[in-house]
């Protein structure tokens, strides 16, 4: 499958997932309180760290390995099964102490439910990785769309019946169950793989680096949930989780269609002696051109969007959300560096850089948390600046890339971002003259701004517009 078709299928699937999450968020936010969401966020943070460790880099190894032997599949399954079962039991053990720490039994019950994911996910790991390795993103999209839909229905049904935060936990378990089941049913590997616990030295050596990074990243990224919950209460955790979740959903929609393909495609180019660096820079330019206008729009319309989506109880997320938009904008021009380094197989300096960055993030968030949600959001912006500087010193020389290359990415996207700022500013200034309600802002002003920005892409002949035109031309001639 070509890179364009892979990106299309991956993006459509991610957009569908975003729509499902979007609808679920709106409904659940009106049925749950910030404290309920805070309890789920804490439980999910613990389960998320365990889930990252559970894979031990097995999927990434199967995707990027230059040569893949049969025993690699058995070893990957055996390793993830062993770790998943062990970590599931660990979650069961720590659930009660965690609930005592946050002074609510609900956290323990949620951890018990989410621990089921660790027993389910290993069964789909091998097939899911092989589907990605073979660039079968149409099949992957079909699996994920069905699993997302069924998980969404479980969450929505239980929430409407009054299950509160438990509806989110059971929805996550349902998603894992259906995703693993469909991967087994339709994937290229046999439905039954005999687990093997020996001969997996290659996977263990690779996983020892990638898993350590993943776990460290998970701990540092979820650290603010624990800290805010302990210092300012679970309601503060719920508010920060919702602000970060909304910003991350937008980022996920923008990047994940490309990101899901990036490692597979970079690895393929590396195996075929191609030029993954040039592709990395091209992808970074495209997602920045898409992302900067999107985050500018989100920042300008944060308040009416919050009122429309979640209601007045959630207005506390507006300023943190606007600050987080800046954080994501700072990181977009350097997207997919991690996947590029992993495809090249030279992880040592990347590991050191990420360790420094994540330790810095923990320290910065600890200091920022003294000022609540705003302090944490500012700390994340400072961390993003530190991350870029660290990578420029430690990782870029290894990739033969520098500020001049990324300046091309930035310079290409400054005009369309300026157009977006002007459109948002002008539209909100005019709307304030006739005292528009948040409903009018969302239904009338936002679409007008969007049309003006789209016209800006065409007028500026932005690379994203050129790429879309090539794609449409290819479809017409097919």
Coordinates of C-alpha atoms in Angstrom, one line a residue:
X1 CA 0.0 0.0 0.0
X2 CA 1.3 3.5 -0.9
X3 CA 2.0 6.1 1.8
X4 CA -0.9 8.3 0.6
X5 CA -3.4 5.4 0.8
X6 CA -2.1 4.4 4.1
X7 CA -2.4 7.9 5.5
X8 CA -5.9 8.2 4.1
X9 CA -7.1 5.0 5.8
X10 CA -5.3 5.8 9.0
X11 CA -6.6 9.4 9.1
X12 CA -10.2 8.4 8.4
X13 CA -10.1 5.8 11.1
X14 CA -8.6 8.4 13.6
X15 CA -11.2 11.0 12.6
X16 CA -13.9 8.4 13.2
X17 CA -12.4 7.7 16.6
X18 CA -12.3 11.4 17.3
X19 CA -16.0 11.8 16.5
X20 CA -16.8 8.9 18.8
X21 CA -14.7 10.3 21.6
X22 CA -16.2 13.8 20.9
X23 CA -19.8 12.6 21.3
X24 CA -18.9 10.4 24.3
X25 CA -17.1 13.3 26.0
X26 CA -20.1 15.6 25.5
X27 CA -22.6 13.1 26.8
X28 CA -20.5 11.8 29.7
X29 CA -19.4 15.3 30.8
X30 CA -23.0 16.2 31.3
X31 CA -23.7 13.0 33.3
X32 CA -20.4 12.9 35.3
X33 CA -19.0 15.5 37.7
X34 CA -15.4 16.7 37.5
X35 CA -14.6 14.6 40.6
X36 CA -15.9 11.4 38.8
X37 CA -13.8 12.2 35.8
X38 CA -10.8 12.8 38.2
X39 CA -11.2 9.4 39.8
X40 CA -11.2 7.7 36.4
X41 CA -8.2 9.8 35.2
X42 CA -6.2 8.7 38.2
X43 CA -7.1 5.0 37.7
X44 CA -6.5 5.3 34.0
X45 CA -3.1 6.9 34.6
X46 CA -2.0 3.9 36.7
X47 CA -3.4 1.4 34.2
X48 CA -1.8 3.3 31.3
X49 CA 1.7 3.1 32.8
X50 CA 1.3 -0.7 33.3
X51 CA 0.0 -1.0 29.7
X52 CA 3.0 0.7 28.3
X53 CA 5.3 -1.7 30.2
X54 CA 3.2 -4.6 29.1
X55 CA 4.3 -4.6 25.4
X56 CA 8.0 -4.3 26.2
X57 CA 8.6 -2.9 22.7
X58 CA 7.3 -6.2 21.0
X59 CA 5.0 -4.4 18.5
X60 CA 7.7 -1.9 17.5
X61 CA 10.2 -4.7 17.1
X62 CA 7.9 -6.7 14.8
X63 CA 7.2 -3.6 12.7
X64 CA 10.8 -2.3 12.2
X65 CA 12.9 -5.5 12.2
X66 CA 14.8 -5.9 8.9
X67 CA 14.3 -9.7 9.0
X68 CA 11.4 -11.4 10.8
X69 CA 11.7 -15.0 11.9
X70 CA 8.8 -17.2 12.9
X71 CA 10.1 -17.5 16.5
X72 CA 9.9 -13.7 16.9
X73 CA 6.1 -13.9 16.7
X74 CA 5.9 -16.7 19.4
X75 CA 8.4 -14.8 21.6
X76 CA 6.6 -11.5 21.2
X77 CA 3.3 -13.2 22.3
X78 CA 4.9 -15.1 25.2
X79 CA 6.6 -12.0 26.4
X80 CA 3.5 -9.8 26.3
X81 CA 1.4 -12.5 27.8
X82 CA 3.7 -13.0 30.7
X83 CA 4.1 -9.3 31.4
X84 CA 0.4 -8.6 30.9
X85 CA -0.6 -11.2 33.4
X86 CA 2.0 -10.2 35.9
X87 CA 1.2 -6.5 35.6
X88 CA -2.6 -7.2 35.9
X89 CA -2.0 -8.8 39.2
X90 CA 0.2 -5.9 40.3
X91 CA -2.7 -3.5 39.6
X92 CA -5.1 -5.6 41.7
X93 CA -2.6 -5.5 44.6
X94 CA -2.0 -1.7 44.4
X95 CA -5.7 -0.7 43.9
X96 CA -6.6 -0.5 47.6
X97 CA -3.5 1.5 48.7
X98 CA -4.1 3.9 45.8
X99 CA -7.7 4.4 46.9
X100 CA -6.5 5.2 50.4
X101 CA -4.0 7.7 49.1
X102 CA -6.8 9.6 47.3
X103 CA -9.3 8.9 50.0
X104 CA -12.0 7.4 47.7
X105 CA -12.9 3.7 47.2
X106 CA -14.1 4.4 43.7
X107 CA -10.4 4.6 42.5
X108 CA -9.8 1.0 43.6
X109 CA -12.9 -0.3 41.8
X110 CA -11.9 1.4 38.6
X111 CA -8.4 0.0 38.8
X112 CA -9.8 -3.5 39.2
X113 CA -11.9 -3.1 36.1
X114 CA -9.1 -1.6 34.0
X115 CA -6.6 -4.3 35.0
X116 CA -8.6 -6.7 32.7
X117 CA -7.1 -4.9 29.7
X118 CA -3.7 -6.2 30.6
X119 CA -5.0 -9.8 30.3
X120 CA -6.8 -9.1 27.0
X121 CA -4.4 -7.0 25.0
X122 CA -1.5 -9.6 24.6
X123 CA -3.7 -11.8 22.4
X124 CA -4.0 -9.1 19.7
X125 CA -0.4 -7.8 19.9
X126 CA 1.3 -10.0 17.2
X127 CA -1.5 -9.7 14.6
X128 CA -1.8 -5.9 15.1
X129 CA 1.9 -5.4 14.6
X130 CA 2.1 -7.6 11.5
X131 CA -0.8 -5.7 10.0
X132 CA 1.1 -2.5 10.5
X133 CA 4.4 -4.0 9.2
X134 CA 2.6 -5.1 6.0
X135 CA 1.1 -1.6 5.6
X136 CA -2.5 -3.0 5.6
X137 CA -4.0 0.1 7.1
X138 CA -7.3 -0.5 5.4
X139 CA -7.7 -3.7 7.4
X140 CA -6.5 -1.9 10.6
X141 CA -9.0 0.9 10.0
X142 CA -11.8 -1.7 9.7
X143 CA -10.8 -3.4 13.0
X144 CA -10.5 -0.1 14.9
X145 CA -13.7 1.4 13.6
X146 CA -15.7 -1.6 14.7
X147 CA -14.0 -1.9 18.1
X148 CA -14.4 1.9 18.7
X149 CA -18.1 1.7 17.9
X150 CA -18.8 -1.2 20.2
X151 CA -16.7 0.4 23.0
X152 CA -18.5 3.7 22.5
X153 CA -21.9 1.9 22.8
X154 CA -20.9 0.2 26.0
X155 CA -19.7 3.5 27.5
X156 CA -22.8 5.4 26.4
X157 CA -25.2 2.7 27.5
X158 CA -23.7 2.3 31.0
X159 CA -23.4 6.1 31.5
X160 CA -27.1 6.6 30.6
X161 CA -28.0 3.8 33.2
X162 CA -26.2 5.8 35.9
X163 CA -22.9 3.8 36.2
X164 CA -20.9 7.0 36.4
X165 CA -17.1 6.7 36.1
X166 CA -17.5 2.9 35.8
X167 CA -19.0 3.3 32.3
X168 CA -15.7 4.8 31.1
X169 CA -13.8 1.9 32.6
X170 CA -16.0 -0.9 31.1
X171 CA -16.0 1.0 27.8
X172 CA -12.2 0.8 27.7
X173 CA -12.3 -2.9 28.5
X174 CA -14.8 -3.5 25.7
X175 CA -12.6 -1.7 23.3
X176 CA -9.6 -3.9 24.2
X177 CA -11.7 -7.1 23.9
X178 CA -13.2 -6.3 20.5
X179 CA -9.9 -4.9 19.1
X180 CA -7.9 -8.0 20.1
X181 CA -10.6 -10.4 19.0
X182 CA -10.9 -8.8 15.5
X183 CA -7.1 -8.7 15.1
X184 CA -7.0 -12.4 15.8
X185 CA -9.9 -13.1 13.4
X186 CA -8.6 -11.1 10.4
X187 CA -4.8 -10.7 11.1
X188 CA -2.1 -12.5 9.0
X189 CA -0.8 -14.6 12.0
X190 CA -2.4 -17.9 13.0
X191 CA -5.4 -17.5 15.4
X192 CA -3.6 -19.6 17.9
X193 CA 0.1 -18.8 18.5
X194 CA 2.0 -21.0 20.9
X195 CA 3.8 -18.7 23.4
X196 CA 7.5 -19.1 23.6
X197 CA 9.5 -17.7 26.5
X198 CA 13.0 -18.4 25.2
X199 CA 15.0 -17.1 22.2
X200 CA 13.7 -13.6 22.4
X201 CA 16.9 -11.9 23.1
X202 CA 16.5 -9.5 20.2
X203 CA 13.1 -8.4 21.4
X204 CA 14.3 -8.0 25.0
X205 CA 17.3 -5.9 24.0
X206 CA 15.2 -3.7 21.8
X207 CA 12.3 -3.5 24.3
X208 CA 14.6 -2.6 27.2
X209 CA 15.2 0.8 25.6
X210 CA 11.8 1.5 24.1
X211 CA 9.8 0.3 27.1
X212 CA 11.9 2.3 29.6
X213 CA 11.2 5.4 27.5
X214 CA 7.5 4.6 27.2
X215 CA 7.1 4.0 30.9
X216 CA 9.0 7.1 31.8
X217 CA 6.9 9.2 29.4
X218 CA 3.7 7.8 30.8
X219 CA 4.7 8.5 34.4
X220 CA 5.8 12.0 33.7
X221 CA 2.8 12.8 31.4
X222 CA 0.3 11.5 34.0
X223 CA 2.2 12.8 37.0
X224 CA 0.1 16.0 37.0
X225 CA -3.1 14.0 37.5
X226 CA -1.7 12.5 40.8
X227 CA -0.2 15.8 42.0
X228 CA -3.2 17.9 41.3
X229 CA -5.5 15.3 42.8
X230 CA -3.4 15.2 46.0
X231 CA -2.8 18.9 46.3
X232 CA -6.0 20.4 45.0
X233 CA -8.6 17.5 45.0
X234 CA -9.9 15.2 42.3
X235 CA -12.1 18.0 40.8
X236 CA -8.9 19.8 39.8
X237 CA -7.6 16.5 38.3
X238 CA -10.9 16.2 36.4
X239 CA -10.6 19.8 35.0
X240 CA -7.0 19.4 33.9
X241 CA -7.7 16.0 32.4
X242 CA -10.6 17.5 30.4
X243 CA -8.4 20.4 29.1
X244 CA -5.5 18.1 28.3
X245 CA -7.9 15.6 26.7
X246 CA -9.5 18.1 24.4
X247 CA -6.1 19.5 23.3
X248 CA -4.8 16.0 22.9
X249 CA -7.9 14.9 20.9
X250 CA -7.2 17.7 18.4
X251 CA -3.5 16.8 18.2
X252 CA -4.5 13.1 17.8
X253 CA -6.8 13.9 14.9
X254 CA -4.0 16.0 13.2
X255 CA -1.1 13.6 13.8
X256 CA -2.3 10.1 14.4
X257 CA -3.3 9.5 10.8
X258 CA 0.3 10.3 9.8
X259 CA 1.8 8.9 13.0
X260 CA 0.3 5.5 12.7
X261 CA 2.0 5.2 9.3
X262 CA 5.2 6.9 10.1
X263 CA 7.2 4.1 11.8
X264 CA 6.0 1.5 9.3
X265 CA 6.9 3.7 6.3
X266 CA 10.2 5.0 7.7
X267 CA 11.2 1.4 8.5
X268 CA 10.3 0.4 5.0
X269 CA 12.4 3.2 3.5
X270 CA 15.3 2.3 5.7
X271 CA 15.1 -1.4 4.6
X272 CA 14.9 -0.3 1.0
X273 CA 17.8 2.2 1.3
X274 CA 15.4 5.2 0.8
X275 CA 15.5 8.6 2.4
X276 CA 13.3 8.6 5.5
X277 CA 14.7 12.1 6.6
X278 CA 13.2 13.9 3.6
X279 CA 9.9 12.2 4.2
X280 CA 10.0 13.1 7.9
X281 CA 10.5 16.8 7.1
X282 CA 7.7 16.7 4.5
X283 CA 5.3 15.1 6.9
X284 CA 6.3 17.6 9.6
X285 CA 5.5 20.5 7.2
X286 CA 2.1 19.0 6.4
X287 CA 1.0 18.4 10.0
X288 CA 2.3 21.8 11.1
X289 CA 0.3 23.4 8.3
X290 CA -2.8 21.6 9.5
X291 CA -2.1 21.9 13.2
X292 CA -1.1 25.5 13.7
X293 CA -4.4 26.9 12.3
X294 CA -6.4 24.3 14.3
X295 CA -4.8 25.1 17.6
X296 CA -5.1 28.9 17.0
X297 CA -8.8 28.4 16.3
X298 CA -9.2 26.2 19.4
X299 CA -7.4 28.8 21.6
X300 CA -9.6 31.7 20.3
X301 CA -12.9 29.8 20.6
X302 CA -12.0 27.9 23.8
X303 CA -14.7 29.5 25.9
X304 CA -17.7 29.0 23.6
X305 CA -16.6 25.5 22.8
X306 CA -16.3 24.6 26.5
X307 CA -19.8 26.0 27.1
X308 CA -21.2 24.1 24.1
X309 CA -19.5 20.8 24.8
X310 CA -19.4 20.5 28.6
X311 CA -21.5 23.3 30.2
X312 CA -20.7 26.0 32.8
X313 CA -19.3 23.5 35.3
X314 CA -16.2 23.1 33.1
X315 CA -15.3 26.8 32.4
X316 CA -12.2 26.3 34.6
X317 CA -10.5 24.5 31.7
X318 CA -10.5 27.6 29.3
X319 CA -7.2 29.2 30.3
X320 CA -5.3 26.0 30.8
X321 CA -6.6 24.8 27.4
X322 CA -5.4 28.0 25.7
X323 CA -1.9 27.6 27.2
X324 CA -1.8 23.9 26.2
X325 CA -2.6 25.0 22.6
X326 CA 0.7 26.9 22.7
X327 CA 2.5 23.8 23.9
X328 CA 1.3 21.7 21.0
X329 CA 2.0 24.4 18.5
X330 CA 5.7 24.6 19.7
X331 CA 6.0 20.8 19.2
X332 CA 4.4 20.3 15.8
X333 CA 7.3 21.3 13.5
X334 CA 9.4 18.5 15.1
X335 CA 6.8 15.8 14.7
X336 CA 7.8 12.1 14.1
X337 CA 11.4 12.5 15.2
X338 CA 11.0 9.5 17.6
X339 CA 9.7 7.3 14.8
X340 CA 12.5 8.3 12.5
X341 CA 15.2 7.5 15.1
X342 CA 13.5 4.2 15.9
X343 CA 13.4 3.3 12.2
X344 CA 17.1 4.0 11.9
X345 CA 17.8 1.8 14.9
X346 CA 20.1 4.3 16.7
X347 CA 18.3 4.9 20.0
X348 CA 21.1 5.6 22.5
X349 CA 21.1 9.4 22.2
X350 CA 17.4 9.6 21.9
X351 CA 17.1 7.6 25.1
X352 CA 19.3 10.1 26.9
X353 CA 17.4 13.1 25.5
X354 CA 14.0 11.7 26.6
X355 CA 15.3 10.8 30.1
X356 CA 16.5 14.4 30.5
X357 CA 13.2 15.8 29.1
X358 CA 10.9 13.7 31.2
X359 CA 12.8 14.4 34.4
X360 CA 12.7 18.1 33.6
X361 CA 8.9 17.8 33.0
X362 CA 8.4 16.1 36.5
X363 CA 10.4 18.9 38.2
X364 CA 8.6 21.7 36.2
X365 CA 5.1 20.2 36.9
X366 CA 5.9 19.8 40.6
X367 CA 6.8 23.5 40.8
X368 CA 3.9 24.6 38.6
X369 CA 1.3 22.6 40.6
X370 CA 1.7 25.0 43.5
X371 CA -0.2 27.5 41.2
X372 CA -2.9 25.0 40.3
X373 CA -4.0 24.2 36.7
X374 CA -2.5 27.3 35.2
X375 CA 0.9 26.6 36.7
X376 CA 0.9 23.0 35.4
X377 CA -0.1 24.2 31.9
X378 CA 2.8 26.8 31.9
X379 CA 5.2 24.1 33.1
X380 CA 4.3 22.0 30.1
X381 CA 5.0 24.9 27.7
X382 CA 8.4 25.4 29.3
X383 CA 9.0 21.6 29.0
X384 CA 8.3 21.7 25.3
X385 CA 10.9 24.4 24.8
X386 CA 13.4 22.4 26.8
X387 CA 12.6 19.3 24.8
X388 CA 13.3 21.0 21.5
X389 CA 16.6 22.4 22.7
X390 CA 17.7 19.0 24.1
X391 CA 16.9 17.2 20.9
X392 CA 18.7 19.9 18.8
X393 CA 21.9 19.2 20.9
X394 CA 21.7 15.4 21.3
X395 CA 19.5 13.9 18.5
X396 CA 19.6 16.1 15.5
X397 CA 23.4 15.7 14.7
X398 CA 22.8 11.9 14.6
X399 CA 20.0 12.5 12.0
X400 CA 22.0 15.0 10.0
X401 CA 19.3 17.6 10.5
X402 CA 19.5 21.1 11.9
X403 CA 17.7 24.4 12.6
X404 CA 17.9 25.3 8.9
X405 CA 15.8 22.3 7.9
X406 CA 13.2 22.9 10.5
X407 CA 13.2 26.6 9.7
X408 CA 11.9 25.7 6.3
X409 CA 9.0 23.8 8.0
X410 CA 8.2 26.8 10.2
X411 CA 8.6 29.4 7.5
X412 CA 6.3 27.5 5.2
X413 CA 3.5 27.6 7.7
X414 CA 3.8 31.1 9.1
X415 CA 1.5 32.8 6.4
X416 CA -1.4 30.4 6.9
X417 CA -1.1 30.8 10.6
X418 CA -1.2 34.6 10.3
X419 CA -4.3 34.3 8.1
X420 CA -6.0 32.2 10.8
X421 CA -5.1 34.6 13.6
X422 CA -6.5 37.5 11.6
X423 CA -9.7 35.6 10.7
X424 CA -10.3 34.5 14.3
X425 CA -9.5 37.9 15.8
X426 CA -11.7 39.8 13.3
X427 CA -14.6 37.4 13.5
X428 CA -14.7 37.5 17.4
X429 CA -14.4 41.3 17.3
X430 CA -17.3 41.6 15.0
X431 CA -19.3 39.1 17.0
X432 CA -18.8 41.0 20.2
X433 CA -20.5 44.1 18.6
X434 CA -23.8 42.2 18.3
X435 CA -23.3 40.3 21.6
X436 CA -23.4 36.9 20.0
X437 CA -24.2 33.9 22.2
X438 CA -21.8 30.9 22.4
X439 CA -24.3 28.9 20.2
X440 CA -24.1 31.6 17.5
X441 CA -20.3 31.7 17.8
X442 CA -20.1 27.9 17.2
X443 CA -22.8 27.6 14.6
X444 CA -22.2 30.8 12.6
X445 CA -18.8 32.4 13.3
X446 CA -16.7 29.2 13.4
X447 CA -17.8 27.9 10.0
X448 CA -17.2 31.4 8.5
X449 CA -13.6 31.4 9.9
X450 CA -13.0 27.9 8.7
X451 CA -14.1 28.8 5.1
X452 CA -11.8 31.8 5.2
X453 CA -8.8 29.8 6.4
X454 CA -9.5 27.1 3.7
X455 CA -9.5 29.9 1.1
X456 CA -6.1 31.0 2.6
X457 CA -4.6 27.5 1.9
X458 CA -5.7 27.8 -1.7
X459 CA -4.6 31.4 -2.2
X460 CA -1.2 30.7 -0.6
X461 CA -0.7 27.5 -2.5
X462 CA 0.2 25.8 0.7
X463 CA 1.9 22.4 0.4
X464 CA -1.1 20.8 2.1
X465 CA -3.4 22.2 -0.6
X466 CA -1.0 21.0 -3.3
X467 CA -1.0 17.5 -1.8
X468 CA -4.8 17.4 -1.7
X469 CA -5.0 18.5 -5.3
X470 CA -2.6 15.8 -6.4
X471 CA -4.6 13.2 -4.5
X472 CA -7.9 14.4 -6.1
X473 CA -6.3 14.4 -9.5
X474 CA -5.1 10.8 -9.0
X475 CA -8.6 9.7 -8.0
X476 CA -10.1 11.4 -11.1
X477 CA -7.7 9.7 -13.4
X478 CA -8.0 6.3 -11.7

